[in-house]
C-alpha cells in the first residue's frame, strides 16, 4: 500500500501544462550534440551546448519530428502526443561515415580489443544492495558472476576474487587482506560519482595490462569543467561530491566522501545481534595543466572500516517439509575489526610532440588491519511444529543441546606497497607502439593467532587428522586437550618486483574491410624474502595477441580473436598456507587464453540494439588450489594442480523501451581442476549457469517517473563444506542464487528535465526514489555452519543466509 501511495504521489506532480517533446540528442558515444536542428512542418528549434531541446507540438495530431545535423545522419520520428502531456525522447545520431571515416576507427577500437564500455549513468541508477561499478558488472559484464550482494568482489570465467585487475587512471588498486565476509567489506575503492569512463575485459586482454589470470577493470576519473556539488542520502548512508576548476582552467579538483552502514541488511538475517558497522571513504583527484605539454595529477584515498559485531542468538530452520529442524544458538562475546587504508599516487604526463607521450607515475598503498574476536556459542538442534492446523505451527517445540564452540582471533596485518613506473606511447603513421617498466616493493608484516575449541555433549573434539582420535563417550580419552583448529604465525615478508611490457597495434583497411592487429609481450621478475626462509627468485614471460575484422557487409558485424599466455605471480595471500607458513618457492599460476567473439549491431523496431557473444577456453597449469569461505580465500600455497575453464557468454542490449537502454545476458561455464593427479573435480568457482537482467523504463505520459529492475540468477557453487573436508569426498553444491532489486524515482529536475517550480531554481538536479531489495525475499545462502555431535557421530550443515527483503529511500541533489 505504501508503494502505491508513493507512486500516485509522484504521478500527480508530473502533470505538464503543455504538449511538448523534449530530451537530449547524443552521439553513439553518449556525448551530447550541439546545434542539432529539431523541426516539424518547417517549425522548430536547435539543441543547446548540452544537447538539450524542447519543442512544442500540436496535441492529438500525428507529426514527424526531424533531427538533422551536418555531421550526422538525419533521424525522423513520428509522434502523437495527447493534450497537456510531455514526451521524453533522447535519440542517438550516427556519424556520417563517408564524411568522417576516422571516427569509425575510434568508435570500434574498444570493441576490437574486447573491451566493454559500461555506461556510468546506468551504474549510478542501478538499484543494488552494494551499489557501484562492481555490482553493475555482475549484471551486464560478460562472464562476471557473484553470489553475495553485500560484497564488491566478483568471479570472472572460473577465476577467483584475487584474479581481477583494477586500475584507476592507470594506477593499480588493491583490496584488504583479512576480510572474511561481505558484510565486513563496506565500500569499494572506486567511487562512481568521481568516474567518467568504465572499461572492462573478461579475458584475452593486451600486454599493457598487468599480470592477472582473469579480467581487467579500467576506471578513468573525470576532470571537472565547472563548479558543482552533489549530495546523495539514503537509509544506508550517503555521499558528498564537490568539483571545480580555476579561472585560468589549469587547476581542476574533485572530492568525494562516502559513508555506509549495512545494519539495514544484517538486521534482516536470522541472527539477533548488536551490530555497529561504520564504513567511511574520502577520495580526491587533482590535476594541474602547466602548459600544453606537461600536466601533473594526484589521486588520494582514505578509507576506514570499523566492524563491531556482538551476536546474541540465532534460530535457523532447515530440513524438509516432512522433517523440519531448527538450529538454536546462544552467543557470548564479540568481534571488533578495523581496516584502515591509505593510498596516494602522483602522475606526470609530458607530450614531447603530437606523436610521442611520456608518463611517470609513483604510488604508495598502506593497509592496517585488525581482526579481534572471542565468541562462545552454545548450540542445539530443535524440532519444529509441522502441524498446519496448530496455533504454534512453525515454532520450535523441543531442542536438544549438542555442543558449544569457542572461536578466538588476534590477527594483525600491516602491508605497504610502493611502486614507480614509466610509460611511453609512440604513434607513427597507422602504427601505435606502447612501452612500460615498473618497479614495486611489497613489505608485509603479519601476525596470526587464531584457534577454535569445540565441545560436543561434554567432550572436546580433536582435529580430524590428528592421531590418536577419540571416540568418546564410548571410551575415555586421557590424552592432552588440543584445539580443533589452531594457527599461530608471525611473518615479515618483502617482495621486489620488476616488470615491463611492449606492444604494437595497427588499424588498417583491406579494400573496404577494416582490420585491427595487436601483438605484445610482458615480463616480470620477482624475489621473495621471508624471515626464516631462503630468498627465492622467479621470472615469467607473457606473449599476447589480438586480431579483429569488420567486413564490408550490410550487416554491422565485427569478429575478434585474442589469446596468449597469462601468468599470475603470487601475492602474499597466495604464499601463505593454512598453518600460516609462507612458501617463497610458490610459482606463478599460468593460463593459456583463447577467446573468440562477435559484435552484431542492428535495428529492431527502428531502434538500435547490439548482440555480443564470446566463446572462450582456458588451460591452467601450476595451479595453486584454494577454498572459498564467504569472501575469504584460503590457498594451499603449492602448485600441485592443473585446471581448465570453458564457456560461452551472450548479451543483448538496446532500447527495449524507447529512450532507455536495457541489458539481458546469459553465461555458461564449466571449470574443473585435477589436484595431485587424483582426477578432475569442479573448482570452487564452477558457476555453471548465469542469467541477468537490467531493465529500465518510464511512464510514457510522465517520463520523469522512472523504473529500474535488476535481476540475477546463478546456479549453485560447489562449497559449504567444512574447512578440513577433502574436496574429492565433499562435492555438494550450495543452492541456486536468485535476487531481484527494483527502484523507482521521480526526477524533479536534471540535465534533461527542466521545471517551473520556484524552489528548484537553484538546483541542477533533484530526484527522490524508493528501492526494494530482494523483492521476492528469497533465502540465498553463501556458506554453511557445521555443528558436530559426538554422540551420533554426525556433522550437520546449516545454511548461512544472506540479506532478506529491504526497503530503502533515496534522495539525490545537485547544485
PDB file of N, CA and C in Angstrom, residues 67-151:
ATOM      1  N   UNK A  67      15.312  15.254 -36.853  1.00  0.00           N
ATOM      2  CA  UNK A  67      16.553  15.619 -36.172  1.00  0.00           C
ATOM      3  C   UNK A  67      17.672  15.588 -37.215  1.00  0.00           C
ATOM      4  N   UNK A  68      18.304  16.735 -37.509  1.00  0.00           N
ATOM      5  CA  UNK A  68      19.312  16.799 -38.561  1.00  0.00           C
ATOM      6  C   UNK A  68      20.518  17.608 -38.111  1.00  0.00           C
ATOM      7  N   UNK A  69      21.685  17.205 -38.605  1.00  0.00           N
ATOM      8  CA  UNK A  69      22.954  17.875 -38.314  1.00  0.00           C
ATOM      9  C   UNK A  69      23.903  17.584 -39.462  1.00  0.00           C
ATOM     10  N   UNK A  70      24.779  18.519 -39.755  1.00  0.00           N
ATOM     11  CA  UNK A  70      25.643  18.384 -40.925  1.00  0.00           C
ATOM     12  C   UNK A  70      26.593  17.189 -40.810  1.00  0.00           C
ATOM     13  N   UNK A  71      26.950  16.805 -39.582  1.00  0.00           N
ATOM     14  CA  UNK A  71      27.931  15.726 -39.401  1.00  0.00           C
ATOM     15  C   UNK A  71      27.287  14.394 -39.063  1.00  0.00           C
ATOM     16  N   UNK A  72      25.942  14.361 -38.956  1.00  0.00           N
ATOM     17  CA  UNK A  72      25.277  13.135 -38.517  1.00  0.00           C
ATOM     18  C   UNK A  72      24.126  12.793 -39.455  1.00  0.00           C
ATOM     19  N   UNK A  73      23.751  11.536 -39.472  1.00  0.00           N
ATOM     20  CA  UNK A  73      22.635  11.110 -40.305  1.00  0.00           C
ATOM     21  C   UNK A  73      21.330  11.640 -39.741  1.00  0.00           C
ATOM     22  N   UNK A  74      20.400  11.961 -40.623  1.00  0.00           N
ATOM     23  CA  UNK A  74      19.107  12.531 -40.217  1.00  0.00           C
ATOM     24  C   UNK A  74      18.201  11.443 -39.644  1.00  0.00           C
ATOM     25  N   UNK A  75      17.445  11.801 -38.598  1.00  0.00           N
ATOM     26  CA  UNK A  75      16.534  10.864 -37.950  1.00  0.00           C
ATOM     27  C   UNK A  75      15.126  11.451 -37.968  1.00  0.00           C
ATOM     28  N   UNK A  76      14.144  10.645 -38.405  1.00  0.00           N
ATOM     29  CA  UNK A  76      12.736  11.045 -38.416  1.00  0.00           C
ATOM     30  C   UNK A  76      11.988  10.271 -37.337  1.00  0.00           C
ATOM     31  N   UNK A  77      11.146  10.948 -36.595  1.00  0.00           N
ATOM     32  CA  UNK A  77      10.383  10.329 -35.513  1.00  0.00           C
ATOM     33  C   UNK A  77       8.923  10.786 -35.588  1.00  0.00           C
ATOM     34  N   UNK A  78       8.001   9.807 -35.772  1.00  0.00           N
ATOM     35  CA  UNK A  78       6.575  10.114 -35.774  1.00  0.00           C
ATOM     36  C   UNK A  78       6.040  10.064 -34.350  1.00  0.00           C
ATOM     37  N   UNK A  79       5.307  11.123 -33.967  1.00  0.00           N
ATOM     38  CA  UNK A  79       4.764  11.191 -32.606  1.00  0.00           C
ATOM     39  C   UNK A  79       3.332  11.715 -32.651  1.00  0.00           C
ATOM     40  N   UNK A  80       2.581  11.319 -31.624  1.00  0.00           N
ATOM     41  CA  UNK A  80       1.238  11.837 -31.409  1.00  0.00           C
ATOM     42  C   UNK A  80       1.055  11.980 -29.900  1.00  0.00           C
ATOM     43  N   UNK A  81       1.002  13.230 -29.441  1.00  0.00           N
ATOM     44  CA  UNK A  81       1.020  13.499 -28.006  1.00  0.00           C
ATOM     45  C   UNK A  81      -0.350  14.007 -27.570  1.00  0.00           C
ATOM     46  N   UNK A  82      -0.943  13.406 -26.527  1.00  0.00           N
ATOM     47  CA  UNK A  82      -2.230  13.898 -26.017  1.00  0.00           C
ATOM     48  C   UNK A  82      -2.108  15.321 -25.464  1.00  0.00           C
ATOM     49  N   UNK A  83      -3.231  15.947 -25.305  1.00  0.00           N
ATOM     50  CA  UNK A  83      -3.279  17.310 -24.802  1.00  0.00           C
ATOM     51  C   UNK A  83      -2.722  17.374 -23.382  1.00  0.00           C
ATOM     52  N   UNK A  84      -1.938  18.423 -23.144  1.00  0.00           N
ATOM     53  CA  UNK A  84      -1.357  18.665 -21.815  1.00  0.00           C
ATOM     54  C   UNK A  84      -0.454  17.518 -21.360  1.00  0.00           C
ATOM     55  N   UNK A  85       0.310  16.961 -22.297  1.00  0.00           N
ATOM     56  CA  UNK A  85       1.237  15.888 -21.955  1.00  0.00           C
ATOM     57  C   UNK A  85       2.622  16.199 -22.541  1.00  0.00           C
ATOM     58  N   UNK A  86       3.668  15.619 -21.896  1.00  0.00           N
ATOM     59  CA  UNK A  86       5.046  15.725 -22.371  1.00  0.00           C
ATOM     60  C   UNK A  86       5.533  14.352 -22.826  1.00  0.00           C
ATOM     61  N   UNK A  87       6.355  14.335 -23.856  1.00  0.00           N
ATOM     62  CA  UNK A  87       7.002  13.103 -24.300  1.00  0.00           C
ATOM     63  C   UNK A  87       8.510  13.295 -24.228  1.00  0.00           C
ATOM     64  N   UNK A  88       9.184  12.388 -23.535  1.00  0.00           N
ATOM     65  CA  UNK A  88      10.638  12.446 -23.396  1.00  0.00           C
ATOM     66  C   UNK A  88      11.271  11.532 -24.440  1.00  0.00           C
ATOM     67  N   UNK A  89      12.123  12.085 -25.293  1.00  0.00           N
ATOM     68  CA  UNK A  89      12.763  11.303 -26.349  1.00  0.00           C
ATOM     69  C   UNK A  89      14.202  11.793 -26.543  1.00  0.00           C
ATOM     70  N   UNK A  90      15.169  10.897 -26.315  1.00  0.00           N
ATOM     71  CA  UNK A  90      16.594  11.239 -26.436  1.00  0.00           C
ATOM     72  C   UNK A  90      17.239  10.336 -27.480  1.00  0.00           C
ATOM     73  N   UNK A  91      17.258  10.764 -28.724  1.00  0.00           N
ATOM     74  CA  UNK A  91      17.819   9.899 -29.777  1.00  0.00           C
ATOM     75  C   UNK A  91      19.342   9.929 -29.799  1.00  0.00           C
ATOM     76  N   UNK A  92      19.919   8.898 -30.416  1.00  0.00           N
ATOM     77  CA  UNK A  92      21.354   8.848 -30.679  1.00  0.00           C
ATOM     78  C   UNK A  92      21.557   8.918 -32.190  1.00  0.00           C
ATOM     79  N   UNK A  93      22.313   9.933 -32.644  1.00  0.00           N
ATOM     80  CA  UNK A  93      22.553  10.111 -34.065  1.00  0.00           C
ATOM     81  C   UNK A  93      23.858   9.446 -34.474  1.00  0.00           C
ATOM     82  N   UNK A  94      23.851   8.821 -35.630  1.00  0.00           N
ATOM     83  CA  UNK A  94      25.042   8.154 -36.146  1.00  0.00           C
ATOM     84  C   UNK A  94      25.870   9.135 -36.989  1.00  0.00           C
ATOM     85  N   UNK A  95      27.182   9.017 -36.871  1.00  0.00           N
ATOM     86  CA  UNK A  95      28.079   9.848 -37.662  1.00  0.00           C
ATOM     87  C   UNK A  95      28.002   9.439 -39.124  1.00  0.00           C
ATOM     88  N   UNK A  96      28.073  10.425 -40.012  1.00  0.00           N
ATOM     89  CA  UNK A  96      28.088  10.133 -41.436  1.00  0.00           C
ATOM     90  C   UNK A  96      29.451   9.535 -41.784  1.00  0.00           C
ATOM     91  N   UNK A  97      29.446   8.233 -41.977  1.00  0.00           N
ATOM     92  CA  UNK A  97      30.702   7.501 -42.134  1.00  0.00           C
ATOM     93  C   UNK A  97      31.488   7.983 -43.346  1.00  0.00           C
ATOM     94  N   UNK A  98      30.788   8.289 -44.427  1.00  0.00           N
ATOM     95  CA  UNK A  98      31.504   8.674 -45.623  1.00  0.00           C
ATOM     96  C   UNK A  98      32.198  10.019 -45.473  1.00  0.00           C
ATOM     97  N   UNK A  99      31.793  10.835 -44.470  1.00  0.00           N
ATOM     98  CA  UNK A  99      32.403  12.138 -44.292  1.00  0.00           C
ATOM     99  C   UNK A  99      33.486  12.130 -43.212  1.00  0.00           C
ATOM    100  N   UNK A 100      33.320  11.313 -42.163  1.00  0.00           N
ATOM    101  CA  UNK A 100      34.268  11.316 -41.052  1.00  0.00           C
ATOM    102  C   UNK A 100      34.714   9.884 -40.799  1.00  0.00           C
ATOM    103  N   UNK A 101      35.532   9.373 -41.717  1.00  0.00           N
ATOM    104  CA  UNK A 101      35.928   7.975 -41.680  1.00  0.00           C
ATOM    105  C   UNK A 101      36.731   7.627 -40.428  1.00  0.00           C
ATOM    106  N   UNK A 102      37.588   8.555 -39.958  1.00  0.00           N
ATOM    107  CA  UNK A 102      38.456   8.263 -38.818  1.00  0.00           C
ATOM    108  C   UNK A 102      37.666   8.034 -37.544  1.00  0.00           C
ATOM    109  N   UNK A 103      36.502   8.634 -37.442  1.00  0.00           N
ATOM    110  CA  UNK A 103      35.691   8.445 -36.246  1.00  0.00           C
ATOM    111  C   UNK A 103      35.217   7.006 -36.145  1.00  0.00           C
ATOM    112  N   UNK A 104      34.997   6.337 -37.271  1.00  0.00           N
ATOM    113  CA  UNK A 104      34.573   4.941 -37.267  1.00  0.00           C
ATOM    114  C   UNK A 104      35.643   4.082 -36.609  1.00  0.00           C
ATOM    115  N   UNK A 105      36.896   4.339 -36.907  1.00  0.00           N
ATOM    116  CA  UNK A 105      38.000   3.597 -36.302  1.00  0.00           C
ATOM    117  C   UNK A 105      37.976   3.786 -34.785  1.00  0.00           C
ATOM    118  N   UNK A 106      37.793   5.006 -34.340  1.00  0.00           N
ATOM    119  CA  UNK A 106      37.786   5.299 -32.906  1.00  0.00           C
ATOM    120  C   UNK A 106      36.606   4.640 -32.216  1.00  0.00           C
ATOM    121  N   UNK A 107      35.452   4.681 -32.835  1.00  0.00           N
ATOM    122  CA  UNK A 107      34.257   4.110 -32.222  1.00  0.00           C
ATOM    123  C   UNK A 107      34.374   2.601 -32.024  1.00  0.00           C
ATOM    124  N   UNK A 108      35.064   1.915 -32.935  1.00  0.00           N
ATOM    125  CA  UNK A 108      35.147   0.457 -32.896  1.00  0.00           C
ATOM    126  C   UNK A 108      36.425  -0.048 -32.219  1.00  0.00           C
ATOM    127  N   UNK A 109      37.281   0.854 -31.784  1.00  0.00           N
ATOM    128  CA  UNK A 109      38.566   0.441 -31.229  1.00  0.00           C
ATOM    129  C   UNK A 109      38.398  -0.443 -30.000  1.00  0.00           C
ATOM    130  N   UNK A 110      37.555  -0.015 -29.055  1.00  0.00           N
ATOM    131  CA  UNK A 110      37.353  -0.808 -27.840  1.00  0.00           C
ATOM    132  C   UNK A 110      36.702  -2.145 -28.154  1.00  0.00           C
ATOM    133  N   UNK A 111      35.751  -2.164 -29.087  1.00  0.00           N
ATOM    134  CA  UNK A 111      35.120  -3.422 -29.482  1.00  0.00           C
ATOM    135  C   UNK A 111      36.149  -4.379 -30.059  1.00  0.00           C
ATOM    136  N   UNK A 112      37.058  -3.857 -30.878  1.00  0.00           N
ATOM    137  CA  UNK A 112      38.083  -4.696 -31.488  1.00  0.00           C
ATOM    138  C   UNK A 112      39.015  -5.280 -30.434  1.00  0.00           C
ATOM    139  N   UNK A 113      39.217  -4.562 -29.326  1.00  0.00           N
ATOM    140  CA  UNK A 113      40.101  -5.023 -28.258  1.00  0.00           C
ATOM    141  C   UNK A 113      39.379  -5.910 -27.242  1.00  0.00           C
ATOM    142  N   UNK A 114      38.089  -6.161 -27.452  1.00  0.00           N
ATOM    143  CA  UNK A 114      37.328  -6.955 -26.498  1.00  0.00           C
ATOM    144  C   UNK A 114      37.042  -6.202 -25.216  1.00  0.00           C
ATOM    145  N   UNK A 115      36.954  -4.872 -25.304  1.00  0.00           N
ATOM    146  CA  UNK A 115      36.711  -4.017 -24.139  1.00  0.00           C
ATOM    147  C   UNK A 115      35.238  -3.622 -24.097  1.00  0.00           C
ATOM    148  N   UNK A 116      34.603  -3.892 -22.959  1.00  0.00           N
ATOM    149  CA  UNK A 116      33.228  -3.444 -22.726  1.00  0.00           C
ATOM    150  C   UNK A 116      33.233  -2.043 -22.144  1.00  0.00           C
ATOM    151  N   UNK A 117      32.427  -1.149 -22.699  1.00  0.00           N
ATOM    152  CA  UNK A 117      32.252   0.181 -22.118  1.00  0.00           C
ATOM    153  C   UNK A 117      30.955   0.183 -21.309  1.00  0.00           C
ATOM    154  N   UNK A 118      31.085   0.342 -19.997  1.00  0.00           N
ATOM    155  CA  UNK A 118      29.920   0.295 -19.114  1.00  0.00           C
ATOM    156  C   UNK A 118      29.429   1.717 -18.891  1.00  0.00           C
ATOM    157  N   UNK A 119      28.160   2.038 -19.224  1.00  0.00           N
ATOM    158  CA  UNK A 119      27.662   3.418 -19.078  1.00  0.00           C
ATOM    159  C   UNK A 119      27.611   3.844 -17.613  1.00  0.00           C
ATOM    160  N   UNK A 120      28.272   4.941 -17.295  1.00  0.00           N
ATOM    161  CA  UNK A 120      28.377   5.377 -15.904  1.00  0.00           C
ATOM    162  C   UNK A 120      27.019   5.816 -15.354  1.00  0.00           C
ATOM    163  N   UNK A 121      26.156   6.390 -16.186  1.00  0.00           N
ATOM    164  CA  UNK A 121      24.838   6.813 -15.695  1.00  0.00           C
ATOM    165  C   UNK A 121      23.997   5.610 -15.289  1.00  0.00           C
ATOM    166  N   UNK A 122      24.137   4.493 -16.002  1.00  0.00           N
ATOM    167  CA  UNK A 122      23.426   3.275 -15.615  1.00  0.00           C
ATOM    168  C   UNK A 122      23.927   2.766 -14.275  1.00  0.00           C
ATOM    169  N   UNK A 123      25.239   2.852 -14.043  1.00  0.00           N
ATOM    170  CA  UNK A 123      25.822   2.420 -12.777  1.00  0.00           C
ATOM    171  C   UNK A 123      25.231   3.201 -11.617  1.00  0.00           C
ATOM    172  N   UNK A 124      25.076   4.491 -11.781  1.00  0.00           N
ATOM    173  CA  UNK A 124      24.578   5.340 -10.696  1.00  0.00           C
ATOM    174  C   UNK A 124      23.107   5.079 -10.380  1.00  0.00           C
ATOM    175  N   UNK A 125      22.350   4.617 -11.372  1.00  0.00           N
ATOM    176  CA  UNK A 125      20.910   4.442 -11.175  1.00  0.00           C
ATOM    177  C   UNK A 125      20.523   3.034 -10.748  1.00  0.00           C
ATOM    178  N   UNK A 126      21.394   2.059 -10.969  1.00  0.00           N
ATOM    179  CA  UNK A 126      21.033   0.662 -10.722  1.00  0.00           C
ATOM    180  C   UNK A 126      20.746   0.417  -9.245  1.00  0.00           C
ATOM    181  N   UNK A 127      19.567  -0.132  -8.904  1.00  0.00           N
ATOM    182  CA  UNK A 127      19.288  -0.485  -7.510  1.00  0.00           C
ATOM    183  C   UNK A 127      20.058  -1.741  -7.124  1.00  0.00           C
ATOM    184  N   UNK A 128      20.890  -1.643  -6.098  1.00  0.00           N
ATOM    185  CA  UNK A 128      21.722  -2.768  -5.700  1.00  0.00           C
ATOM    186  C   UNK A 128      22.053  -2.634  -4.227  1.00  0.00           C
ATOM    187  N   UNK A 129      22.143  -3.791  -3.544  1.00  0.00           N
ATOM    188  CA  UNK A 129      22.470  -3.775  -2.127  1.00  0.00           C
ATOM    189  C   UNK A 129      23.838  -3.156  -1.884  1.00  0.00           C
ATOM    190  N   UNK A 130      24.750  -3.321  -2.816  1.00  0.00           N
ATOM    191  CA  UNK A 130      26.065  -2.692  -2.736  1.00  0.00           C
ATOM    192  C   UNK A 130      26.277  -1.937  -4.042  1.00  0.00           C
ATOM    193  N   UNK A 131      25.624  -0.773  -4.144  1.00  0.00           N
ATOM    194  CA  UNK A 131      25.614  -0.031  -5.394  1.00  0.00           C
ATOM    195  C   UNK A 131      27.021   0.380  -5.796  1.00  0.00           C
ATOM    196  N   UNK A 132      27.316   0.280  -7.074  1.00  0.00           N
ATOM    197  CA  UNK A 132      28.624   0.669  -7.563  1.00  0.00           C
ATOM    198  C   UNK A 132      28.960  -0.043  -8.846  1.00  0.00           C
ATOM    199  N   UNK A 133      30.173   0.135  -9.305  1.00  0.00           N
ATOM    200  CA  UNK A 133      30.599  -0.401 -10.583  1.00  0.00           C
ATOM    201  C   UNK A 133      30.645  -1.924 -10.557  1.00  0.00           C
ATOM    202  N   UNK A 134      31.164  -2.498  -9.458  1.00  0.00           N
ATOM    203  CA  UNK A 134      31.273  -3.954  -9.388  1.00  0.00           C
ATOM    204  C   UNK A 134      29.896  -4.617  -9.404  1.00  0.00           C
ATOM    205  N   UNK A 135      28.915  -4.012  -8.715  1.00  0.00           N
ATOM    206  CA  UNK A 135      27.566  -4.557  -8.729  1.00  0.00           C
ATOM    207  C   UNK A 135      26.957  -4.552 -10.116  1.00  0.00           C
ATOM    208  N   UNK A 136      27.229  -3.512 -10.897  1.00  0.00           N
ATOM    209  CA  UNK A 136      26.714  -3.438 -12.265  1.00  0.00           C
ATOM    210  C   UNK A 136      27.377  -4.484 -13.159  1.00  0.00           C
ATOM    211  N   UNK A 137      28.665  -4.745 -12.939  1.00  0.00           N
ATOM    212  CA  UNK A 137      29.360  -5.756 -13.731  1.00  0.00           C
ATOM    213  C   UNK A 137      28.704  -7.120 -13.591  1.00  0.00           C
ATOM    214  N   UNK A 138      28.190  -7.437 -12.397  1.00  0.00           N
ATOM    215  CA  UNK A 138      27.553  -8.734 -12.186  1.00  0.00           C
ATOM    216  C   UNK A 138      26.293  -8.869 -13.037  1.00  0.00           C
ATOM    217  N   UNK A 139      25.732  -7.721 -13.469  1.00  0.00           N
ATOM    218  CA  UNK A 139      24.540  -7.750 -14.314  1.00  0.00           C
ATOM    219  C   UNK A 139      24.863  -7.752 -15.791  1.00  0.00           C
ATOM    220  N   UNK A 140      25.802  -6.896 -16.219  1.00  0.00           N
ATOM    221  CA  UNK A 140      25.994  -6.702 -17.653  1.00  0.00           C
ATOM    222  C   UNK A 140      27.388  -7.084 -18.131  1.00  0.00           C
ATOM    223  N   UNK A 141      28.321  -7.414 -17.225  1.00  0.00           N
ATOM    224  CA  UNK A 141      29.658  -7.801 -17.644  1.00  0.00           C
ATOM    225  C   UNK A 141      29.676  -9.231 -18.165  1.00  0.00           C
ATOM    226  N   UNK A 142      30.324  -9.457 -19.296  1.00  0.00           N
ATOM    227  CA  UNK A 142      30.409 -10.805 -19.856  1.00  0.00           C
ATOM    228  C   UNK A 142      31.247 -11.690 -18.937  1.00  0.00           C
ATOM    229  N   UNK A 143      30.684 -12.835 -18.550  1.00  0.00           N
ATOM    230  CA  UNK A 143      31.425 -13.792 -17.745  1.00  0.00           C
ATOM    231  C   UNK A 143      31.568 -13.441 -16.282  1.00  0.00           C
ATOM    232  N   UNK A 144      30.906 -12.395 -15.813  1.00  0.00           N
ATOM    233  CA  UNK A 144      31.056 -11.942 -14.431  1.00  0.00           C
ATOM    234  C   UNK A 144      29.920 -12.508 -13.588  1.00  0.00           C
ATOM    235  N   UNK A 145      30.262 -13.064 -12.422  1.00  0.00           N
ATOM    236  CA  UNK A 145      29.235 -13.588 -11.525  1.00  0.00           C
ATOM    237  C   UNK A 145      29.607 -13.280 -10.086  1.00  0.00           C
ATOM    238  N   UNK A 146      28.599 -13.304  -9.227  1.00  0.00           N
ATOM    239  CA  UNK A 146      28.799 -13.075  -7.805  1.00  0.00           C
ATOM    240  C   UNK A 146      27.564 -13.509  -7.048  1.00  0.00           C
ATOM    241  N   UNK A 147      27.766 -14.228  -5.948  1.00  0.00           N
ATOM    242  CA  UNK A 147      26.649 -14.783  -5.172  1.00  0.00           C
ATOM    243  C   UNK A 147      26.511 -14.134  -3.806  1.00  0.00           C
ATOM    244  N   UNK A 148      27.015 -12.910  -3.676  1.00  0.00           N
ATOM    245  CA  UNK A 148      26.950 -12.221  -2.388  1.00  0.00           C
ATOM    246  C   UNK A 148      26.702 -10.748  -2.644  1.00  0.00           C
ATOM    247  N   UNK A 149      25.467 -10.297  -2.412  1.00  0.00           N
ATOM    248  CA  UNK A 149      25.099  -8.927  -2.735  1.00  0.00           C
ATOM    249  C   UNK A 149      25.783  -7.897  -1.838  1.00  0.00           C
ATOM    250  N   UNK A 150      26.303  -8.327  -0.667  1.00  0.00           N
ATOM    251  CA  UNK A 150      26.982  -7.398   0.224  1.00  0.00           C
ATOM    252  C   UNK A 150      28.470  -7.268  -0.099  1.00  0.00           C
ATOM    253  N   UNK A 151      28.952  -8.011  -1.072  1.00  0.00           N
ATOM    254  CA  UNK A 151      30.371  -7.996  -1.426  1.00  0.00           C
ATOM    255  C   UNK A 151      30.582  -7.255  -2.739  1.00  0.00           C
TER     256      UNK A 151
END
